Coordinates of N, CA, C and O in Angstrom, one line a residue:
X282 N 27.6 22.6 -29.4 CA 27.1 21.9 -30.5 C 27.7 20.5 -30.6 O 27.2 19.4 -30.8
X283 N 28.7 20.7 -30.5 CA 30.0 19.3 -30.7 C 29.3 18.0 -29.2 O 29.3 16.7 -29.1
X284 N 28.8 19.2 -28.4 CA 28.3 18.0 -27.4 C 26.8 17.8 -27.4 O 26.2 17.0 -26.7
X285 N 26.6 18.1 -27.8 CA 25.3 17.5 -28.0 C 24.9 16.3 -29.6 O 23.9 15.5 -29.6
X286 N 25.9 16.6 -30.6 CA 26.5 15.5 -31.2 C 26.9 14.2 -30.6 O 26.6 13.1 -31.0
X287 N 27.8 14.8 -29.5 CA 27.7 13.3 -29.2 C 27.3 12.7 -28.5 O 27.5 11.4 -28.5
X288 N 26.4 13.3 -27.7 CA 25.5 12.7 -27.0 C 23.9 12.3 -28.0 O 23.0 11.5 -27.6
X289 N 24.0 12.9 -28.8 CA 23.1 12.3 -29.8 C 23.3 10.7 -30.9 O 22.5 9.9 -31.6
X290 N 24.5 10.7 -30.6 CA 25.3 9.6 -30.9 C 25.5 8.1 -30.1 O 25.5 6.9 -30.3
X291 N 25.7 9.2 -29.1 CA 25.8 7.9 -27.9 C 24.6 7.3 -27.5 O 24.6 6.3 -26.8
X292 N 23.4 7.9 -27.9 CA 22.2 7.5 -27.9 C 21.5 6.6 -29.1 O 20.5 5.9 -29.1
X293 N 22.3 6.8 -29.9 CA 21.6 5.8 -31.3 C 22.8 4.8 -31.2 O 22.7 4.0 -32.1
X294 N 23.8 4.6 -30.6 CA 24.8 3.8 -30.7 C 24.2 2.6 -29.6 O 24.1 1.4 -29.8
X295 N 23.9 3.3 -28.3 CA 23.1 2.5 -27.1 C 21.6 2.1 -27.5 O 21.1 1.1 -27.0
X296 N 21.1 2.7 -28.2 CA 19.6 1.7 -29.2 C 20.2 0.8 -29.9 O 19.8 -0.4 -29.6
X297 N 21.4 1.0 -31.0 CA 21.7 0.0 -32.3 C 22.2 -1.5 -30.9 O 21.8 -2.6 -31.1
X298 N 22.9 -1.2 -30.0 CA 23.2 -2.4 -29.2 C 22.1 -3.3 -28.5 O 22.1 -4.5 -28.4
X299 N 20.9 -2.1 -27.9 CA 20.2 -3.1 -27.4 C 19.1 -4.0 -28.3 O 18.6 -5.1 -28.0
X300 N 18.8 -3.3 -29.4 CA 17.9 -3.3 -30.2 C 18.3 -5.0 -30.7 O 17.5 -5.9 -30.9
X301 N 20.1 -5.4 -30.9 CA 20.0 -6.6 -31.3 C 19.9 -7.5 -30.4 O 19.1 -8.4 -30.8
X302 N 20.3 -7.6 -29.6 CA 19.9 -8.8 -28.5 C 18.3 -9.4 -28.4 O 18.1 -10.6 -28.2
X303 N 17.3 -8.3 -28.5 CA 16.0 -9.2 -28.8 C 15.5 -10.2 -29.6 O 14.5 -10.8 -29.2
X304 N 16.2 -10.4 -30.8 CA 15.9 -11.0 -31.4 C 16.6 -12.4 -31.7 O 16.5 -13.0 -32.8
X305 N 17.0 -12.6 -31.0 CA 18.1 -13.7 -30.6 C 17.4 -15.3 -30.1 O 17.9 -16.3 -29.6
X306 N 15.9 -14.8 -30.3 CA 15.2 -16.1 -29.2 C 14.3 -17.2 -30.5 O 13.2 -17.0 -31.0
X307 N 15.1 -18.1 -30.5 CA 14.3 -18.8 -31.3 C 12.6 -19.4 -31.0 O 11.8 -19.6 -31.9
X308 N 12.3 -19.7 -29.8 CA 11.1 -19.9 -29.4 C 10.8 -19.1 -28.5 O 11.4 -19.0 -27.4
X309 N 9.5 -18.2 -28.9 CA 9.1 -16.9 -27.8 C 8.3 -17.6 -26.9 O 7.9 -16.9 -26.0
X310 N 7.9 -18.7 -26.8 CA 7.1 -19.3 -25.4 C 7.2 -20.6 -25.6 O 7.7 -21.1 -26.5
X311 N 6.7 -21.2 -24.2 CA 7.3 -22.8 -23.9 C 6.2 -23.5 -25.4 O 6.6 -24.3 -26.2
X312 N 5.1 -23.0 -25.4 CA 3.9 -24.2 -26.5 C 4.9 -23.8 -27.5 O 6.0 -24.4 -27.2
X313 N 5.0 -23.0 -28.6 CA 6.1 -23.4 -29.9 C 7.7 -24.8 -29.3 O 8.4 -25.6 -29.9
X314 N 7.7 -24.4 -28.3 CA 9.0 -24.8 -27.9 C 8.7 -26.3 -28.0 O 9.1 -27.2 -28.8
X315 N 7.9 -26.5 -26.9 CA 7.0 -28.4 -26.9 C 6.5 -28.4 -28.0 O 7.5 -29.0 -28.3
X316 N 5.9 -28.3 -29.1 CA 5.3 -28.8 -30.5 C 6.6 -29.2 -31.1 O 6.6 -30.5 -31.2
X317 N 8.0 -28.5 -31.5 CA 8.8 -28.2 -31.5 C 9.6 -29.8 -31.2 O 10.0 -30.5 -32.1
X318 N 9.5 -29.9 -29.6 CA 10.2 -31.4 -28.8 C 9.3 -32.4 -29.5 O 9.7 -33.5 -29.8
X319 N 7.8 -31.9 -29.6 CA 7.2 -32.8 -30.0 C 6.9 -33.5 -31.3 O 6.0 -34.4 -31.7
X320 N 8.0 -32.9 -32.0 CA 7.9 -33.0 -33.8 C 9.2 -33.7 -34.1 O 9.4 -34.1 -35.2
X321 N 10.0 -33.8 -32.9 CA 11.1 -34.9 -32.8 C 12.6 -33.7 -33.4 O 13.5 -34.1 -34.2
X322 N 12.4 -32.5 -32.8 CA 13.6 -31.4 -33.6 C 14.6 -31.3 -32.6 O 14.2 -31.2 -31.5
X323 N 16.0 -31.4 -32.7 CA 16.7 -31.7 -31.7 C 17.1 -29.9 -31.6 O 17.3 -29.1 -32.5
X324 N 17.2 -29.7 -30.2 CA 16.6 -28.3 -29.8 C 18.1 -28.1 -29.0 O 18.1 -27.4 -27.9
X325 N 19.5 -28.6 -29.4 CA 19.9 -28.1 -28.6 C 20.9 -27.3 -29.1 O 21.6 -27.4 -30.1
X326 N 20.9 -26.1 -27.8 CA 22.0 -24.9 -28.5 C 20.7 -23.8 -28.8 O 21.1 -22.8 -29.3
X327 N 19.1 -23.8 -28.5 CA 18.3 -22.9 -29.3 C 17.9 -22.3 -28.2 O 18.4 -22.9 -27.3
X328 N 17.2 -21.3 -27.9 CA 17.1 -20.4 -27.3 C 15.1 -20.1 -27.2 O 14.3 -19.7 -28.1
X329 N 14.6 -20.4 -25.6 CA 13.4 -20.2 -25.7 C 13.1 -19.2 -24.6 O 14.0 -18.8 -23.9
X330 N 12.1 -18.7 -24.4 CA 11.2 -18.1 -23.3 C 10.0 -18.7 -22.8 O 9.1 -19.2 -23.6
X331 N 10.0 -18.8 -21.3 CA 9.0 -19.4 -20.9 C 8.4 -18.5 -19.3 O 9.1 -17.8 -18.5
X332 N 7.6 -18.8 -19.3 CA 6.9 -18.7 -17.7 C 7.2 -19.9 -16.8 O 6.7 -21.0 -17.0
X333 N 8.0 -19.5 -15.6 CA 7.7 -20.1 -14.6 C 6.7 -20.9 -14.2 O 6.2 -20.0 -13.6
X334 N 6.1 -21.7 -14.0 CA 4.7 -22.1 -13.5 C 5.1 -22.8 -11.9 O 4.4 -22.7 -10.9
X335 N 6.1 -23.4 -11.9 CA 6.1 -24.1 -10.8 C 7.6 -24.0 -10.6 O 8.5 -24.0 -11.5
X336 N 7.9 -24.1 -9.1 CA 9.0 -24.5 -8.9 C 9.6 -25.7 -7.8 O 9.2 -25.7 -6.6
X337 N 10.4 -26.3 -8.3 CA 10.8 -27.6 -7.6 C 12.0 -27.6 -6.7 O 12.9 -27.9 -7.5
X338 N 12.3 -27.6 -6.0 CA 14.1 -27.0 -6.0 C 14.7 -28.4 -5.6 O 15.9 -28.5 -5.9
X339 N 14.2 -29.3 -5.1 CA 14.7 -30.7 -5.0 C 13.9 -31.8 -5.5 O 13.4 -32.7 -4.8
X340 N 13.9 -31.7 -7.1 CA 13.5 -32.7 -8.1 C 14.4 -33.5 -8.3 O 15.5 -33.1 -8.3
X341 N 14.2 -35.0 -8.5 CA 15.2 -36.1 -8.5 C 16.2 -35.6 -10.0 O 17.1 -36.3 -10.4
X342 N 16.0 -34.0 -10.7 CA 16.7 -33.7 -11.7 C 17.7 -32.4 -11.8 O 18.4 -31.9 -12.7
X343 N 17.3 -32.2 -10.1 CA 17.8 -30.6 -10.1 C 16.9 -29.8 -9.5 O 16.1 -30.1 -8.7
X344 N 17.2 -28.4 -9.8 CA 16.6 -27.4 -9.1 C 15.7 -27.1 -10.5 O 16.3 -26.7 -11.5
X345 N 14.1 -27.5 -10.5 CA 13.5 -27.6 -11.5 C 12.2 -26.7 -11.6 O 11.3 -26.7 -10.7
X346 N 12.2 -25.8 -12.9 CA 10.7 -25.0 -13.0 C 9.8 -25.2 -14.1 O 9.8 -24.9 -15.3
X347 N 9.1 -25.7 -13.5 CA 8.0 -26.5 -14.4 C 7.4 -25.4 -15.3 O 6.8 -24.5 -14.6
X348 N 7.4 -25.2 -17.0 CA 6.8 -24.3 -17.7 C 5.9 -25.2 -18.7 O 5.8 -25.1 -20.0
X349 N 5.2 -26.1 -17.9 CA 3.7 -26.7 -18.1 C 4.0 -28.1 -17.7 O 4.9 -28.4 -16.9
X350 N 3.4 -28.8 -18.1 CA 2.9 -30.1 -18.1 C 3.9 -30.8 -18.5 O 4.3 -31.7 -17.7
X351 N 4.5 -30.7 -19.4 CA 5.5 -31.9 -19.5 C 7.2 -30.9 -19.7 O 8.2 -31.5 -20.0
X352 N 7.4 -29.6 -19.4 CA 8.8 -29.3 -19.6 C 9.0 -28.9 -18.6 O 8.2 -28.3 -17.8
X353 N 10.2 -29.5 -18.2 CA 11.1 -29.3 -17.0 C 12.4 -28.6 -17.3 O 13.3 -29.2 -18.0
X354 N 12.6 -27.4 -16.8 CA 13.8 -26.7 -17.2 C 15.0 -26.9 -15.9 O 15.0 -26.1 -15.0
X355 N 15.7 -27.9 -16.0 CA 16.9 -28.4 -14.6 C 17.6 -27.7 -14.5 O 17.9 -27.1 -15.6
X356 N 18.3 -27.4 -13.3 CA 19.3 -26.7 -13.1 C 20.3 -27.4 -11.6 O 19.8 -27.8 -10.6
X357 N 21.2 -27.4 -12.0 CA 22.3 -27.9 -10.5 C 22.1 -26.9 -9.7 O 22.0 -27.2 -8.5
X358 N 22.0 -25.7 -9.9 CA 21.8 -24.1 -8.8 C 20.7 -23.7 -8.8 O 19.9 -24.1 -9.7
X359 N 20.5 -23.1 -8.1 CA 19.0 -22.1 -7.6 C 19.2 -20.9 -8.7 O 20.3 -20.3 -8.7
X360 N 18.1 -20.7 -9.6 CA 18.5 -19.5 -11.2 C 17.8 -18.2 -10.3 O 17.8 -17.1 -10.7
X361 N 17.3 -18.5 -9.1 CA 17.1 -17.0 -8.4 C 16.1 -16.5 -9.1 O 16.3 -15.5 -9.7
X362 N 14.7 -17.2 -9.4 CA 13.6 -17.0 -10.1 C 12.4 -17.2 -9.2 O 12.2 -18.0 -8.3
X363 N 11.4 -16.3 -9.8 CA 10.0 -17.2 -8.8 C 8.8 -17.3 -9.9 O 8.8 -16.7 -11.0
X364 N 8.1 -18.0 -9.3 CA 6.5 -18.5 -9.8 C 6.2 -16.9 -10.9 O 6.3 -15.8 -10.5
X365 N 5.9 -17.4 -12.0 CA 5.5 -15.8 -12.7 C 6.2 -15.2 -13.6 O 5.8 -14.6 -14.6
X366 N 7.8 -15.3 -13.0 CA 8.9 -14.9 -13.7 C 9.1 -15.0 -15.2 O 8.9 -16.2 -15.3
X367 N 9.5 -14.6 -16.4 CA 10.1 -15.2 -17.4 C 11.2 -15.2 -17.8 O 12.0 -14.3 -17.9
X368 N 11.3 -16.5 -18.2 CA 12.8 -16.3 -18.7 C 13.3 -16.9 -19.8 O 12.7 -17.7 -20.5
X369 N 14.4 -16.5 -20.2 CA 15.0 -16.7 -21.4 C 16.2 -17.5 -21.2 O 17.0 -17.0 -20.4
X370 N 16.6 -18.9 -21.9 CA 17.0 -19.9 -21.4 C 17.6 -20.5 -22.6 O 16.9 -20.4 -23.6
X371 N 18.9 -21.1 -22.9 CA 19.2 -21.7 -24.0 C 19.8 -23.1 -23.5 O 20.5 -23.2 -22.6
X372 N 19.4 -23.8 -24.0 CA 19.1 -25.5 -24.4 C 20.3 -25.9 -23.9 O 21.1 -25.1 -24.2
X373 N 20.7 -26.8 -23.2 CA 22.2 -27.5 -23.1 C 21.9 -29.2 -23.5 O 22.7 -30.0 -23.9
X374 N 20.6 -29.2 -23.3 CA 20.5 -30.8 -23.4 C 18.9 -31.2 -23.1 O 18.3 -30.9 -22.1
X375 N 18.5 -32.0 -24.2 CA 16.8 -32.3 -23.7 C 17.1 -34.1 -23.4 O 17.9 -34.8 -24.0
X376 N 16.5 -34.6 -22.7 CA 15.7 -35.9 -22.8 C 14.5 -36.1 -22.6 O 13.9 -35.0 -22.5
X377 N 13.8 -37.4 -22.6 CA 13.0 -37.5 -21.9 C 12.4 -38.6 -21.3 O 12.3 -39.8 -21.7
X378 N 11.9 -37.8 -20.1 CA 12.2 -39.1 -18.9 C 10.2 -39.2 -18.5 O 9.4 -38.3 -18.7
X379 N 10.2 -40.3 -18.1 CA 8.5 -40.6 -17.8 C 7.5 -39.7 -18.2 O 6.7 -39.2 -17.4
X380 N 7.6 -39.5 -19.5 CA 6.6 -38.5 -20.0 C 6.6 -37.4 -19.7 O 5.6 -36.9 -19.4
X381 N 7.8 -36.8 -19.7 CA 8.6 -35.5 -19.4 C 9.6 -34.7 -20.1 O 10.6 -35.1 -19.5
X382 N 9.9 -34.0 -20.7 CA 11.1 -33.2 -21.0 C 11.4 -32.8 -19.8 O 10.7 -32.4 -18.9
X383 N 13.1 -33.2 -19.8 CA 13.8 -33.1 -18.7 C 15.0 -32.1 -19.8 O 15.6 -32.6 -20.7
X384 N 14.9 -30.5 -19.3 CA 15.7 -29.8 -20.4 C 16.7 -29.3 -19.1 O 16.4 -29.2 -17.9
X385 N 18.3 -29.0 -19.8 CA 19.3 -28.4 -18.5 C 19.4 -27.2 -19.6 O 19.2 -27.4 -20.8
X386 N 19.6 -26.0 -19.1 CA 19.9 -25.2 -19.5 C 20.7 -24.1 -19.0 O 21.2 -24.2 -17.9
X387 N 21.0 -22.8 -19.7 CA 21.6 -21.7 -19.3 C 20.4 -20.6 -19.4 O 19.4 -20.5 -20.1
X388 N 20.8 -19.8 -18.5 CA 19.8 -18.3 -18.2 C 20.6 -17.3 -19.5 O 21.8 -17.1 -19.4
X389 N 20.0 -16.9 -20.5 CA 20.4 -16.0 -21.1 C 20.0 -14.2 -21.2 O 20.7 -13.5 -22.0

């Protein structure tokens, strides 16, 4: 009885942990995220998800994956991602360069 307590335990202890980390993402896709750049909100330190669309790996900005038309997510390393992938990414720094968000970020 005593074991199966705690294995009933160790199982709502391992939900209550993962359960918080989802909600941790301030922009669930790149369009909130660009309205967002585009409303002039300074985004850094925030936490988005995006799709892959493209990848660059020697962009004059880095190792870069295009998640649309104007966001460029930079990286100095290869993030070991492909076309398709999503990911979840927090902000280190936006600019923008020739009609571009040029964003550096961390994989989260």
């Amino acid at each position: 009885m005593k074991k199966i307590l705690l294995v009933f335990l160790s199982i709502i202890m391992c939900l209550a942990l993962f359960s918080c980390g989802g909600g941790n993402v301030d922009f669930k896709d790149a369009e909130s995220f660009e309205s967002a750049l585009n409303a002039g909100e300074d985004l850094t330190g925030k936490t988005v998800t995006f799709t892959v669309k493209e990848i660059v790996p020697d962009s004059a900005f880095g190792y870069n994956l295009h998640a649309g038309e104007t966001l460029n997510f930079c990286s100095s390393k290869n993030p070991n991602v492909e076309v398709g992938d999503t990911v979840t990414a927090k902000v280190k720094s936006v600019s923008y360069v020739f009609m571009h968000y040029v964003i550096y970020y961390t994989i989260v």
